[in-house]
GROMACS .gro file of C-alpha atoms in nm:
model
  498
    1MET     CA    1   0.976  -8.756 -17.631
    2LEU     CA    2   0.710  -8.466 -17.501
    3THR     CA    3   0.996  -8.251 -17.356
    4LYS     CA    4   0.852  -7.979 -17.082
    5GLN     CA    5   0.976  -7.742 -17.379
    6ARG     CA    6   0.774  -7.927 -17.638
    7LYS     CA    7   0.454  -7.925 -17.420
    8HIS     CA    8   0.494  -7.513 -17.309
    9GLU     CA    9   0.490  -7.458 -17.694
   10ILE     CA   10   0.174  -7.751 -17.785
   11ASP     CA   11   0.005  -7.543 -17.471
   12ALA     CA   12   0.084  -7.130 -17.612
   13SER     CA   13  -0.040  -7.292 -17.941
   14ARG     CA   14  -0.353  -7.380 -17.818
   15GLN     CA   15  -0.413  -7.075 -17.577
   16ALA     CA   16  -0.330  -6.871 -17.911
   17THR     CA   17  -0.570  -7.058 -18.123
   18GLU     CA   18  -0.848  -6.986 -17.832
   19GLU     CA   19  -0.748  -6.633 -17.857
   20LEU     CA   20  -0.783  -6.607 -18.238
   21ARG     CA   21  -1.160  -6.826 -18.237
   22MET     CA   22  -1.288  -6.609 -17.947
   23SER     CA   23  -1.140  -6.230 -18.063
   24VAL     CA   24  -1.273  -6.355 -18.450
   25GLN     CA   25  -1.629  -6.449 -18.257
   26ARG     CA   26  -1.666  -6.103 -18.117
   27ALA     CA   27  -1.558  -5.967 -18.354
   28ILE     CA   28  -1.884  -6.107 -18.598
   29GLY     CA   29  -2.035  -6.061 -18.203
   30ARG     CA   30  -2.045  -5.664 -18.210
   31GLY     CA   31  -2.097  -5.581 -18.604
   32TYR     CA   32  -1.741  -5.569 -18.701
   33PHE     CA   33  -1.667  -5.914 -18.940
   34SER     CA   34  -1.521  -5.706 -19.191
   35SER     CA   35  -1.241  -5.592 -18.931
   36THR     CA   36  -1.100  -5.958 -18.858
   37LYS     CA   37  -0.827  -6.087 -19.062
   38PHE     CA   38  -1.062  -6.284 -19.297
   39GLY     CA   39  -1.301  -6.025 -19.330
   40ARG     CA   40  -1.028  -5.737 -19.489
   41LYS     CA   41  -0.941  -6.059 -19.699
   42LEU     CA   42  -1.227  -6.090 -19.879
   43VAL     CA   43  -1.343  -5.760 -19.886
   44ARG     CA   44  -1.022  -5.665 -20.094
   45GLU     CA   45  -1.030  -5.953 -20.251
   46TYR     CA   46  -1.377  -5.923 -20.424
   47THR     CA   47  -1.382  -5.526 -20.413
   48LYS     CA   48  -1.296  -5.524 -20.762
   49ASP     CA   49  -1.563  -5.769 -20.965
   50PHE     CA   50  -1.858  -5.611 -20.725
   51ALA     CA   51  -1.806  -5.302 -20.830
   52GLU     CA   52  -1.811  -5.447 -21.182
   53ALA     CA   53  -2.114  -5.657 -21.155
   54LEU     CA   54  -2.348  -5.334 -20.956
   55ILE     CA   55  -2.175  -5.165 -21.286
   56LYS     CA   56  -2.329  -5.383 -21.533
   57PHE     CA   57  -2.668  -5.440 -21.319
   58THR     CA   58  -2.703  -5.052 -21.387
   59SER     CA   59  -2.665  -5.067 -21.744
   60LYS     CA   60  -2.862  -5.383 -21.841
   61GLU     CA   61  -3.157  -5.336 -22.028
   62SER     CA   62  -3.514  -5.538 -21.896
   63ILE     CA   63  -3.779  -5.624 -22.149
   64GLY     CA   64  -4.143  -5.715 -22.072
   65ARG     CA   65  -4.158  -5.847 -21.635
   66ALA     CA   66  -3.820  -5.782 -21.585
   67THR     CA   67  -3.862  -5.393 -21.557
   68LYS     CA   68  -4.066  -5.414 -21.300
   69THR     CA   69  -3.781  -5.637 -21.029
   70ASN     CA   70  -3.617  -5.380 -20.774
   71ILE     CA   71  -3.313  -5.394 -21.010
   72ALA     CA   72  -3.432  -5.280 -21.291
   73ILE     CA   73  -3.648  -4.998 -21.094
   74THR     CA   74  -3.310  -4.890 -20.884
   75ALA     CA   75  -3.048  -4.884 -21.170
   76PRO     CA   76  -3.145  -4.516 -21.290
   77VAL     CA   77  -3.043  -4.427 -20.916
   78ILE     CA   78  -2.762  -4.664 -20.863
   79LYS     CA   79  -2.623  -4.509 -21.147
   80GLN     CA   80  -2.664  -4.145 -21.037
   81ILE     CA   81  -2.465  -4.241 -20.761
   82PHE     CA   82  -2.194  -4.379 -20.928
   83GLU     CA   83  -2.217  -4.023 -21.113
   84LEU     CA   84  -2.098  -3.830 -20.723
   85GLU     CA   85  -1.894  -4.219 -20.606
   86ASP     CA   86  -1.676  -4.470 -20.724
   87PRO     CA   87  -1.841  -4.733 -20.778
   88LYS     CA   88  -1.522  -4.979 -20.625
   89VAL     CA   89  -1.589  -4.735 -20.263
   90ILE     CA   90  -1.980  -4.802 -20.272
   91SER     CA   91  -1.900  -5.224 -20.339
   92ASN     CA   92  -1.597  -5.209 -20.097
   93ILE     CA   93  -1.927  -5.016 -19.790
   94SER     CA   94  -2.142  -5.313 -19.946
   95LEU     CA   95  -1.915  -5.617 -19.891
   96LYS     CA   96  -1.812  -5.469 -19.545
   97SER     CA   97  -2.183  -5.432 -19.520
   98ILE     CA   98  -2.297  -5.786 -19.518
   99LEU     CA   99  -2.023  -5.941 -19.326
  100ASP     CA  100  -2.108  -5.692 -19.095
  101SER     CA  101  -2.474  -5.753 -19.044
  102PHE     CA  102  -2.425  -6.085 -18.882
  103GLY     CA  103  -2.373  -5.916 -18.568
  104ARG     CA  104  -2.644  -5.651 -18.583
  105CYS     CA  105  -2.941  -5.825 -18.709
  106ASN     CA  106  -3.207  -5.969 -18.389
  107ALA     CA  107  -3.176  -6.363 -18.561
  108ASP     CA  108  -2.866  -6.518 -18.587
  109LYS     CA  109  -2.876  -6.483 -18.912
  110PRO     CA  110  -3.005  -6.079 -19.081
  111VAL     CA  111  -3.350  -6.093 -19.256
  112THR     CA  112  -3.349  -5.946 -19.612
  113TYR     CA  113  -3.486  -5.585 -19.534
  114GLU     CA  114  -3.294  -5.601 -19.240
  115LEU     CA  115  -2.933  -5.629 -19.428
  116ALA     CA  116  -3.093  -5.412 -19.745
  117SER     CA  117  -3.203  -5.093 -19.458
  118PHE     CA  118  -2.842  -5.162 -19.305
  119ILE     CA  119  -2.638  -5.117 -19.643
  120GLY     CA  120  -2.815  -4.919 -19.829
  121LYS     CA  121  -2.817  -4.628 -19.491
  122ARG     CA  122  -2.438  -4.675 -19.492
  123ILE     CA  123  -2.459  -4.604 -19.852
  124GLU     CA  124  -2.627  -4.303 -19.815
  125ASP     CA  125  -2.366  -4.170 -19.512
  126GLN     CA  126  -2.056  -4.183 -19.747
  127VAL     CA  127  -2.254  -4.057 -20.077
  128ARG     CA  128  -2.338  -3.774 -19.812
  129VAL     CA  129  -1.951  -3.708 -19.748
  130SER     CA  130  -1.911  -3.720 -20.124
  131TYR     CA  131  -2.169  -3.460 -20.182
  132TYR     CA  132  -2.097  -3.153 -19.908
  133THR     CA  133  -1.713  -3.267 -20.104
  134GLN     CA  134  -1.800  -3.064 -20.378
  135VAL     CA  135  -2.075  -2.861 -20.268
  136LEU     CA  136  -1.925  -2.717 -19.928
  137PRO     CA  137  -1.688  -2.378 -19.904
  138ASP     CA  138  -1.366  -2.412 -19.774
  139ASP     CA  139  -1.444  -2.355 -19.385
  140LEU     CA  140  -1.731  -2.653 -19.356
  141LEU     CA  141  -1.518  -2.858 -19.609
  142ARG     CA  142  -1.280  -2.823 -19.308
  143ALA     CA  143  -1.513  -2.881 -19.047
  144GLN     CA  144  -1.620  -3.189 -19.257
  145HIS     CA  145  -1.262  -3.326 -19.304
  146LYS     CA  146  -1.180  -3.295 -18.911
  147GLN     CA  147  -1.473  -3.447 -18.769
  148LEU     CA  148  -1.404  -3.734 -19.075
  149ASN     CA  149  -1.113  -3.759 -18.931
  150THR     CA  150  -1.152  -3.799 -18.529
  151PRO     CA  151  -0.868  -4.030 -18.378
  152GLY     CA  152  -1.039  -4.376 -18.247
  153SER     CA  153  -1.380  -4.337 -18.390
  154HIS     CA  154  -1.520  -4.577 -18.599
  155PRO     CA  155  -1.602  -4.444 -18.975
  156GLU     CA  156  -1.971  -4.499 -18.920
  157PHE     CA  157  -1.954  -4.212 -18.679
  158LYS     CA  158  -1.747  -3.990 -18.852
  159ARG     CA  159  -1.981  -3.985 -19.061
  160TYR     CA  160  -2.213  -3.956 -18.846
  161GLY     CA  161  -2.103  -3.706 -18.678
  162ALA     CA  162  -1.919  -3.503 -19.005
  163LYS     CA  163  -2.338  -3.444 -19.143
  164GLN     CA  164  -2.500  -3.304 -18.766
  165VAL     CA  165  -2.224  -3.069 -18.752
  166VAL     CA  166  -2.252  -3.000 -19.113
  167GLU     CA  167  -2.633  -2.969 -19.118
  168LYS     CA  168  -2.584  -2.730 -18.768
  169LEU     CA  169  -2.325  -2.472 -18.988
  170LEU     CA  170  -2.573  -2.493 -19.300
  171GLU     CA  171  -2.847  -2.340 -19.029
  172ALA     CA  172  -2.630  -2.162 -18.933
  173LYS     CA  173  -2.483  -1.932 -19.188
  174ASN     CA  174  -2.906  -2.014 -19.326
  175ILE     CA  175  -2.760  -2.167 -19.659
  176ASP     CA  176  -3.010  -2.484 -19.669
  177GLU     CA  177  -2.998  -2.497 -20.046
  178LYS     CA  178  -2.667  -2.715 -20.014
  179LYS     CA  179  -2.850  -2.947 -19.751
  180PHE     CA  180  -2.832  -3.298 -19.858
  181PRO     CA  181  -3.151  -3.440 -19.962
  182GLY     CA  182  -3.156  -3.699 -19.738
  183TRP     CA  183  -3.344  -4.047 -19.812
  184SER     CA  184  -3.656  -4.191 -19.727
  185LEU     CA  185  -3.685  -4.545 -19.556
  186LYS     CA  186  -3.809  -4.674 -19.900
  187LEU     CA  187  -3.585  -4.531 -20.121
  188ARG     CA  188  -3.243  -4.642 -19.862
  189SER     CA  189  -3.432  -5.031 -19.863
  190LYS     CA  190  -3.473  -5.075 -20.279
  191ILE     CA  191  -3.077  -4.933 -20.312
  192GLY     CA  192  -2.982  -5.228 -20.052
  193LEU     CA  193  -3.177  -5.475 -20.161
  194PHE     CA  194  -3.039  -5.437 -20.549
  195VAL     CA  195  -2.684  -5.462 -20.358
  196VAL     CA  196  -2.831  -5.777 -20.188
  197GLU     CA  197  -2.968  -5.898 -20.498
  198VAL     CA  198  -2.662  -5.854 -20.695
  199ALA     CA  199  -2.461  -6.005 -20.402
  200ALA     CA  200  -2.679  -6.341 -20.464
  201ILE     CA  201  -2.727  -6.339 -20.845
  202GLN     CA  202  -2.292  -6.325 -20.788
  203GLY     CA  203  -2.319  -6.577 -20.576
  204LEU     CA  204  -2.199  -6.435 -20.261
  205ILE     CA  205  -2.481  -6.473 -20.037
  206THR     CA  206  -2.796  -6.684 -20.067
  207LEU     CA  207  -3.124  -6.614 -19.947
  208THR     CA  208  -3.306  -6.904 -19.736
  209ARG     CA  209  -3.726  -6.841 -19.710
  210THR     CA  210  -3.816  -6.971 -19.373
  211PHE     CA  211  -4.108  -7.028 -19.203
  212VAL     CA  212  -4.125  -6.765 -18.889
  213SER     CA  213  -4.514  -6.748 -18.754
  214LYS     CA  214  -4.850  -6.713 -18.984
  215ASN     CA  215  -4.785  -6.464 -19.270
  216ASN     CA  216  -4.453  -6.376 -19.178
  217SER     CA  217  -4.205  -6.570 -19.390
  218PRO     CA  218  -3.859  -6.403 -19.470
  219LYS     CA  219  -3.596  -6.437 -19.659
  220PHE     CA  220  -3.263  -6.532 -19.473
  221VAL     CA  221  -2.933  -6.358 -19.561
  222ASP     CA  222  -2.616  -6.616 -19.515
  223LEU     CA  223  -2.299  -6.652 -19.650
  224SER     CA  224  -2.280  -6.859 -19.975
  225PRO     CA  225  -2.087  -7.172 -19.909
  226GLU     CA  226  -1.770  -7.079 -20.126
  227LEU     CA  227  -1.721  -6.820 -19.889
  228LYS     CA  228  -1.803  -7.059 -19.579
  229GLY     CA  229  -1.561  -7.261 -19.712
  230LEU     CA  230  -1.337  -7.020 -19.838
  231PHE     CA  231  -1.349  -6.896 -19.438
  232ASN     CA  232  -1.307  -7.245 -19.256
  233ILE     CA  233  -0.992  -7.318 -19.502
  234PHE     CA  234  -0.846  -6.926 -19.352
  235MET     CA  235  -0.917  -7.020 -18.994
  236ALA     CA  236  -0.789  -7.362 -19.033
  237ASP     CA  237  -0.445  -7.202 -19.148
  238GLN     CA  238  -0.491  -6.881 -18.909
  239GLU     CA  239  -0.464  -7.145 -18.595
  240GLN     CA  240  -0.209  -7.396 -18.741
  241HIS     CA  241   0.010  -7.100 -18.739
  242SER     CA  242  -0.106  -6.956 -18.460
  243PHE     CA  243   0.114  -6.986 -18.117
  244LYS     CA  244   0.229  -6.793 -17.831
  245GLU     CA  245   0.618  -6.590 -17.892
  246HIS     CA  246   0.708  -6.692 -17.519
  247PRO     CA  247   1.025  -6.742 -17.384
  248LEU     CA  248   1.186  -7.064 -17.351
  249ILE     CA  249   1.159  -7.317 -17.038
  250GLU     CA  250   1.457  -7.451 -17.242
  251PRO     CA  251   1.789  -7.333 -17.442
  252PRO     CA  252   1.608  -7.328 -17.802
  253ARG     CA  253   1.737  -7.519 -18.084
  254GLU     CA  254   2.126  -7.469 -18.194
  255TRP     CA  255   2.133  -7.314 -18.527
  256GLU     CA  256   2.272  -7.507 -18.758
  257LEU     CA  257   2.572  -7.356 -19.081
  258ILE     CA  258   2.348  -7.421 -19.356
  259GLU     CA  259   2.519  -7.339 -19.762
  260GLY     CA  260   2.229  -7.113 -19.911
  261ALA     CA  261   1.999  -6.838 -19.849
  262ALA     CA  262   1.999  -6.792 -19.443
  263LYS     CA  263   1.551  -6.751 -19.536
  264PHE     CA  264   1.568  -7.149 -19.628
  265ASN     CA  265   1.737  -7.263 -19.239
  266CYS     CA  266   1.473  -7.350 -18.979
  267SER     CA  267   1.715  -7.490 -18.806
  268GLY     CA  268   1.713  -7.341 -18.479
  269GLY     CA  269   1.497  -7.185 -18.241
  270TYR     CA  270   1.206  -7.331 -18.123
  271HIS     CA  271   1.198  -7.676 -18.040
  272HIS     CA  272   0.852  -7.801 -18.295
  273GLU     CA  273   0.985  -7.757 -18.648
  274TRP     CA  274   0.607  -7.646 -18.751
  275MET     CA  275   0.745  -7.344 -18.487
  276ARG     CA  276   1.035  -7.292 -18.681
  277GLN     CA  277   0.903  -7.282 -18.995
  278VAL     CA  278   0.754  -6.960 -18.916
  279TYR     CA  279   1.109  -6.797 -18.827
  280PRO     CA  280   1.420  -6.902 -19.061
  281LEU     CA  281   1.714  -6.745 -18.978
  282CYS     CA  282   1.655  -6.469 -19.190
  283ARG     CA  283   1.386  -6.217 -19.114
  284GLY     CA  284   1.196  -6.213 -19.468
  285TYR     CA  285   1.174  -6.392 -19.723
  286ARG     CA  286   1.237  -6.146 -19.984
  287TYR     CA  287   1.626  -6.121 -19.897
  288GLU     CA  288   1.911  -6.371 -20.023
  289SER     CA  289   2.122  -6.280 -19.719
  290VAL     CA  290   2.386  -6.556 -19.671
  291PHE     CA  291   2.529  -6.585 -19.319
  292GLY     CA  292   2.923  -6.813 -19.183
  293SER     CA  293   2.976  -6.952 -18.875
  294ASP     CA  294   3.095  -6.628 -18.707
  295ALA     CA  295   2.726  -6.532 -18.679
  296ILE     CA  296   2.630  -6.889 -18.635
  297ASP     CA  297   2.805  -6.907 -18.325
  298LEU     CA  298   2.710  -6.598 -18.208
  299LEU     CA  299   2.352  -6.682 -18.209
  300ASN     CA  300   2.387  -7.026 -18.021
  301ILE     CA  301   2.565  -6.810 -17.751
  302LEU     CA  302   2.323  -6.614 -17.723
  303GLY     CA  303   2.036  -6.841 -17.731
  304LYS     CA  304   2.229  -7.043 -17.427
  305THR     CA  305   2.207  -6.752 -17.263
  306ALA     CA  306   1.948  -6.803 -16.936
  307TRP     CA  307   1.754  -6.502 -16.862
  308LYS     CA  308   1.462  -6.445 -16.546
  309ILE     CA  309   1.207  -6.166 -16.415
  310ASP     CA  310   1.403  -5.909 -16.187
  311SER     CA  311   1.043  -5.988 -15.903
  312THR     CA  312   1.153  -5.644 -15.740
  313ILE     CA  313   1.109  -5.436 -16.075
  314TYR     CA  314   0.773  -5.684 -16.155
  315LYS     CA  315   0.668  -5.586 -15.798
  316VAL     CA  316   0.693  -5.197 -15.874
  317ALA     CA  317   0.556  -5.241 -16.211
  318LYS     CA  318   0.249  -5.383 -16.128
  319GLN     CA  319   0.174  -5.198 -15.847
  320CYS     CA  320   0.255  -4.883 -16.090
  321LEU     CA  321  -0.079  -5.044 -16.302
  322GLU     CA  322  -0.259  -5.087 -16.044
  323LYS     CA  323  -0.260  -4.774 -15.888
  324GLY     CA  324  -0.296  -4.628 -16.269
  325PHE     CA  325   0.062  -4.392 -16.191
  326SER     CA  326   0.282  -4.362 -16.561
  327VAL     CA  327   0.663  -4.369 -16.536
  328GLY     CA  328   0.802  -4.401 -16.831
  329SER     CA  329   0.678  -4.665 -17.127
  330LEU     CA  330   0.488  -4.780 -16.864
  331LYS     CA  331   0.150  -4.639 -16.929
  332ALA     CA  332  -0.099  -4.668 -16.676
  333VAL     CA  333  -0.469  -4.659 -16.769
  334ILE     CA  334  -0.691  -4.368 -16.505
  335TRP     CA  335  -1.066  -4.489 -16.446
  336HIS     CA  336  -1.204  -4.042 -16.395
  337PRO     CA  337  -1.519  -4.100 -16.155
  338LEU     CA  338  -1.689  -3.842 -16.352
  339LEU     CA  339  -1.717  -4.184 -16.599
  340ASP     CA  340  -1.958  -4.335 -16.358
  341GLN     CA  341  -2.180  -4.070 -16.346
  342ASN     CA  342  -2.562  -3.967 -16.494
  343MET     CA  343  -2.567  -3.651 -16.647
  344PRO     CA  344  -2.757  -3.501 -16.334
  345PRO     CA  345  -3.083  -3.417 -16.329
  346HIS     CA  346  -3.128  -3.048 -16.369
  347LEU     CA  347  -2.965  -3.105 -16.700
  348VAL     CA  348  -3.150  -3.384 -16.809
  349GLU     CA  349  -3.467  -3.110 -16.811
  350LEU     CA  350  -3.320  -2.845 -16.982
  351SER     CA  351  -3.320  -2.917 -17.376
  352THR     CA  352  -3.097  -3.084 -17.583
  353SER     CA  353  -2.979  -2.740 -17.762
  354HIS     CA  354  -2.916  -2.541 -17.425
  355PRO     CA  355  -2.540  -2.459 -17.378
  356ASP     CA  356  -2.490  -2.615 -16.987
  357ARG     CA  357  -2.585  -2.947 -17.136
  358VAL     CA  358  -2.405  -2.950 -17.442
  359ALA     CA  359  -2.080  -2.799 -17.238
  360TRP     CA  360  -2.159  -3.169 -17.027
  361LYS     CA  361  -2.222  -3.378 -17.306
  362LYS     CA  362  -1.839  -3.197 -17.446
  363GLU     CA  363  -1.695  -3.322 -17.141
  364MET     CA  364  -1.833  -3.644 -17.092
  365SER     CA  365  -1.717  -3.761 -17.457
  366ALA     CA  366  -1.395  -3.523 -17.422
  367LEU     CA  367  -1.317  -3.793 -17.069
  368LYS     CA  368  -1.433  -4.076 -17.290
  369THR     CA  369  -1.192  -4.055 -17.590
  370ASP     CA  370  -0.889  -3.991 -17.322
  371HIS     CA  371  -0.969  -4.298 -17.153
  372ALA     CA  372  -1.031  -4.517 -17.496
  373TYR     CA  373  -0.688  -4.378 -17.594
  374GLN     CA  374  -0.497  -4.449 -17.248
  375VAL     CA  375  -0.620  -4.804 -17.308
  376LYS     CA  376  -0.485  -4.861 -17.651
  377ARG     CA  377  -0.157  -4.699 -17.543
  378GLY     CA  378  -0.116  -4.899 -17.256
  379ILE     CA  379  -0.196  -5.236 -17.423
  380ARG     CA  380   0.165  -5.309 -17.441
  381SER     CA  381   0.269  -5.258 -17.058
  382ARG     CA  382  -0.067  -5.496 -16.962
  383GLN     CA  383   0.069  -5.766 -17.187
  384SER     CA  384   0.404  -5.671 -17.055
  385ILE     CA  385   0.304  -5.725 -16.704
  386ALA     CA  386   0.077  -6.042 -16.728
  387LEU     CA  387   0.338  -6.260 -16.925
  388ALA     CA  388   0.644  -6.143 -16.679
  389GLY     CA  389   0.381  -6.280 -16.376
  390GLN     CA  390   0.367  -6.644 -16.603
  391PHE     CA  391   0.707  -6.679 -16.600
  392ILE     CA  392   0.774  -6.474 -16.248
  393GLN     CA  393   0.889  -6.907 -16.075
  394GLU     CA  394   1.035  -6.996 -16.352
  395PRO     CA  395   1.373  -7.040 -16.216
  396ARG     CA  396   1.556  -6.918 -16.592
  397PHE     CA  397   1.439  -6.920 -16.981
  398TYR     CA  398   1.596  -6.846 -17.305
  399LEU     CA  399   1.523  -6.639 -17.550
  400SER     CA  400   1.563  -6.787 -17.949
  401TRP     CA  401   1.761  -6.551 -18.143
  402SER     CA  402   1.770  -6.485 -18.527
  403CYS     CA  403   1.871  -6.188 -18.784
  404ASP     CA  404   1.755  -5.974 -19.049
  405TYR     CA  405   1.886  -5.872 -19.368
  406ARG     CA  406   2.182  -5.704 -19.261
  407GLY     CA  407   2.350  -5.950 -19.030
  408ARG     CA  408   2.197  -5.726 -18.642
  409MET     CA  409   2.029  -6.000 -18.384
  410TYR     CA  410   1.702  -6.015 -18.239
  411PRO     CA  411   1.533  -6.227 -18.039
  412GLN     CA  412   1.223  -6.391 -18.156
  413GLN     CA  413   0.979  -6.305 -17.883
  414SER     CA  414   0.786  -6.008 -17.899
  415LEU     CA  415   0.735  -5.869 -17.500
  416LEU     CA  416   0.979  -5.999 -17.276
  417HIS     CA  417   1.347  -5.911 -17.417
  418LYS     CA  418   1.581  -5.709 -17.385
  419GLN     CA  419   1.517  -5.506 -17.717
  420THR     CA  420   1.152  -5.402 -17.628
  421THR     CA  421   1.091  -5.095 -17.401
  422ASP     CA  422   1.238  -4.903 -17.137
  423SER     CA  423   0.985  -5.082 -16.835
  424GLY     CA  424   0.998  -5.435 -17.070
  425LYS     CA  425   1.383  -5.455 -17.053
  426ALA     CA  426   1.388  -5.381 -16.712
  427MET     CA  427   1.164  -5.656 -16.586
  428LEU     CA  428   1.461  -5.907 -16.711
  429THR     CA  429   1.793  -6.029 -16.579
  430PHE     CA  430   2.024  -6.260 -16.550
  431GLU     CA  431   2.018  -6.574 -16.398
  432ASP     CA  432   2.359  -6.628 -16.362
  433GLY     CA  433   2.521  -6.345 -16.214
  434CYS     CA  434   2.947  -6.258 -16.132
  435TYR     CA  435   3.113  -6.070 -15.907
  436LEU     CA  436   3.171  -5.705 -16.013
  437ASN     CA  437   3.586  -5.619 -16.031
  438GLU     CA  438   3.687  -5.288 -16.014
  439ARG     CA  439   3.643  -5.237 -16.421
  440SER     CA  440   3.330  -5.332 -16.407
  441GLU     CA  441   3.227  -5.161 -16.142
  442LEU     CA  442   3.322  -4.781 -16.266
  443LEU     CA  443   3.101  -4.941 -16.570
  444ALA     CA  444   2.779  -5.048 -16.380
  445ALA     CA  445   2.811  -4.668 -16.264
  446GLN     CA  446   2.884  -4.513 -16.548
  447ALA     CA  447   2.506  -4.693 -16.669
  448ILE     CA  448   2.298  -4.592 -16.367
  449GLY     CA  449   2.424  -4.261 -16.483
  450SER     CA  450   2.284  -4.297 -16.830
  451ALA     CA  451   2.006  -4.408 -16.684
  452PHE     CA  452   1.933  -4.087 -16.558
  453VAL     CA  453   2.067  -3.827 -16.749
  454GLY     CA  454   2.120  -3.944 -17.022
  455SER     CA  455   2.438  -3.998 -17.285
  456LYS     CA  456   2.468  -3.657 -17.388
  457VAL     CA  457   2.714  -3.654 -17.062
  458THR     CA  458   2.994  -3.778 -17.058
  459PHE     CA  459   3.114  -4.099 -16.935
  460GLN     CA  460   3.345  -3.936 -16.662
  461ASP     CA  461   3.013  -3.756 -16.576
  462ARG     CA  462   2.842  -4.007 -16.590
  463ILE     CA  463   3.027  -4.217 -16.300
  464LEU     CA  464   3.051  -3.905 -16.067
  465TRP     CA  465   2.696  -3.866 -16.057
  466THR     CA  466   2.662  -4.242 -15.928
  467TYR     CA  467   2.931  -4.185 -15.733
  468HIS     CA  468   2.761  -3.846 -15.572
  469LYS     CA  469   2.388  -4.005 -15.569
  470LYS     CA  470   2.453  -4.277 -15.373
  471GLU     CA  471   2.244  -4.206 -15.089
  472LEU     CA  472   1.958  -4.099 -15.331
  473ILE     CA  473   2.004  -4.418 -15.513
  474GLN     CA  474   1.998  -4.626 -15.189
  475ALA     CA  475   1.706  -4.458 -15.068
  476ILE     CA  476   1.536  -4.495 -15.422
  477ALA     CA  477   1.597  -4.876 -15.420
  478ASN     CA  478   1.461  -4.889 -15.059
  479ASP     CA  479   1.172  -4.736 -15.122
  480PRO     CA  480   1.095  -4.725 -15.506
  481ILE     CA  481   0.724  -4.562 -15.486
  482ARG     CA  482   0.736  -4.366 -15.186
  483LEU     CA  483   1.004  -4.163 -15.408
  484SER     CA  484   0.857  -4.207 -15.682
  485CYS     CA  485   0.959  -3.820 -15.802
  486GLU     CA  486   1.272  -3.854 -15.746
  487TRP     CA  487   1.332  -4.057 -16.048
  488GLU     CA  488   1.027  -4.065 -16.255
  489GLU     CA  489   1.123  -3.794 -16.461
  490CYS     CA  490   1.538  -3.952 -16.530
  491TYR     CA  491   1.656  -4.052 -16.893
  492GLU     CA  492   1.526  -4.415 -16.887
  493PRO     CA  493   1.346  -4.462 -16.561
  494TRP     CA  494   1.302  -4.880 -16.573
  495GLN     CA  495   1.704  -4.925 -16.650
  496PHE     CA  496   1.798  -4.654 -16.352
  497LEU     CA  497   1.602  -4.812 -16.083
  498GLN     CA  498   1.678  -5.164 -16.196
   0.00000   0.00000   0.00000
């Protein structure tokens, strides 16, 4: 029978599968196929073999008509490149470029000359970096290193930035003799075509001539049937094991005491067996830890504990996020109004090297970098609040628990639980509460004081702080947004607010 929890797990799996497919298609469309899990796996597994193939074709002797082929003509140039750069690095760049080209072409598949130019340009950028690493003085080398390690930037833009900075410094110091001799479009295309042809010979890609119009029948590039098959198998496996690690709306299955290593015990947790296979009793398949009845009983007690979303904390956190107000571990994103503005007309008329125009571009670059950092930093906060919004109407929900190899117990859910960030913990509260007696009131006062002043003061001081600040605590509880200045800087602001 399909219970409510089983249906909930199936819906979470479908949602995860759709998001997985969309993320892969989005990465391919934006030209970042190599950054997907499949892309990284393929590049990692084929880099060494493809590097050996490139070396093989540079040392292969040609006779007769074979001396007129692009491979034979370009082989000496590739040898010179290998003197500057490790063949494995060239192989890595080439494989990534082949994958990324499917999102950077004018049609649904790249044409041979498009891919060749794309690969040649990336190899040139890498060779330029290696060349400058060998010939530049220390101060220019540090400037290049700084650009190549720009946080949050794509490697392609890092190399471009390094090129611009180094060439400007070389020009300023009048040492143009150390400037890298840039490659012509013809040379880049030849080098890229060499890589494309070797990849086709190795069975990584296929080249198919297609009639487009009169006197125009280019060769289109596609992944080989073997790689397509590997991609389909990989995606099927990913989709089979993809699901959202949401809380359970019914109590989790109880763990059973099974003899042997706990990594093989998949009796408890989620209701579907295929989901339980992903989360055994012991986290990590490397460990041979064995747990007894005491650990099993405690895990089952934790699993029966009912939770709900604290609506007050959720509303305050959501308002803070919407207003761009960061508090503690809750990281909001602030959109600077200057990011909506184009370059002022009086700056457009100036030369690109004018100090005012350069200063404006630097300011905009700093704002965009800071905004990108805020977006990345606030991902968890946005995800936690969105998930809390899905569960705020649930009268109660549950968490499933398991152990690490030392017996420490952790929830199997990733966002809403009591071992996450301060703001995430505060959005959860017990569904089944209890009345406070005299001793528990002291413990509650101690917890409030600890959340505000921290744990470096004594237990008694924390209790006294709470009783002395009763009026302030009541005022904050009545209007937390207006009085945010009173609690945003405390030790654990969201735990205090709860």
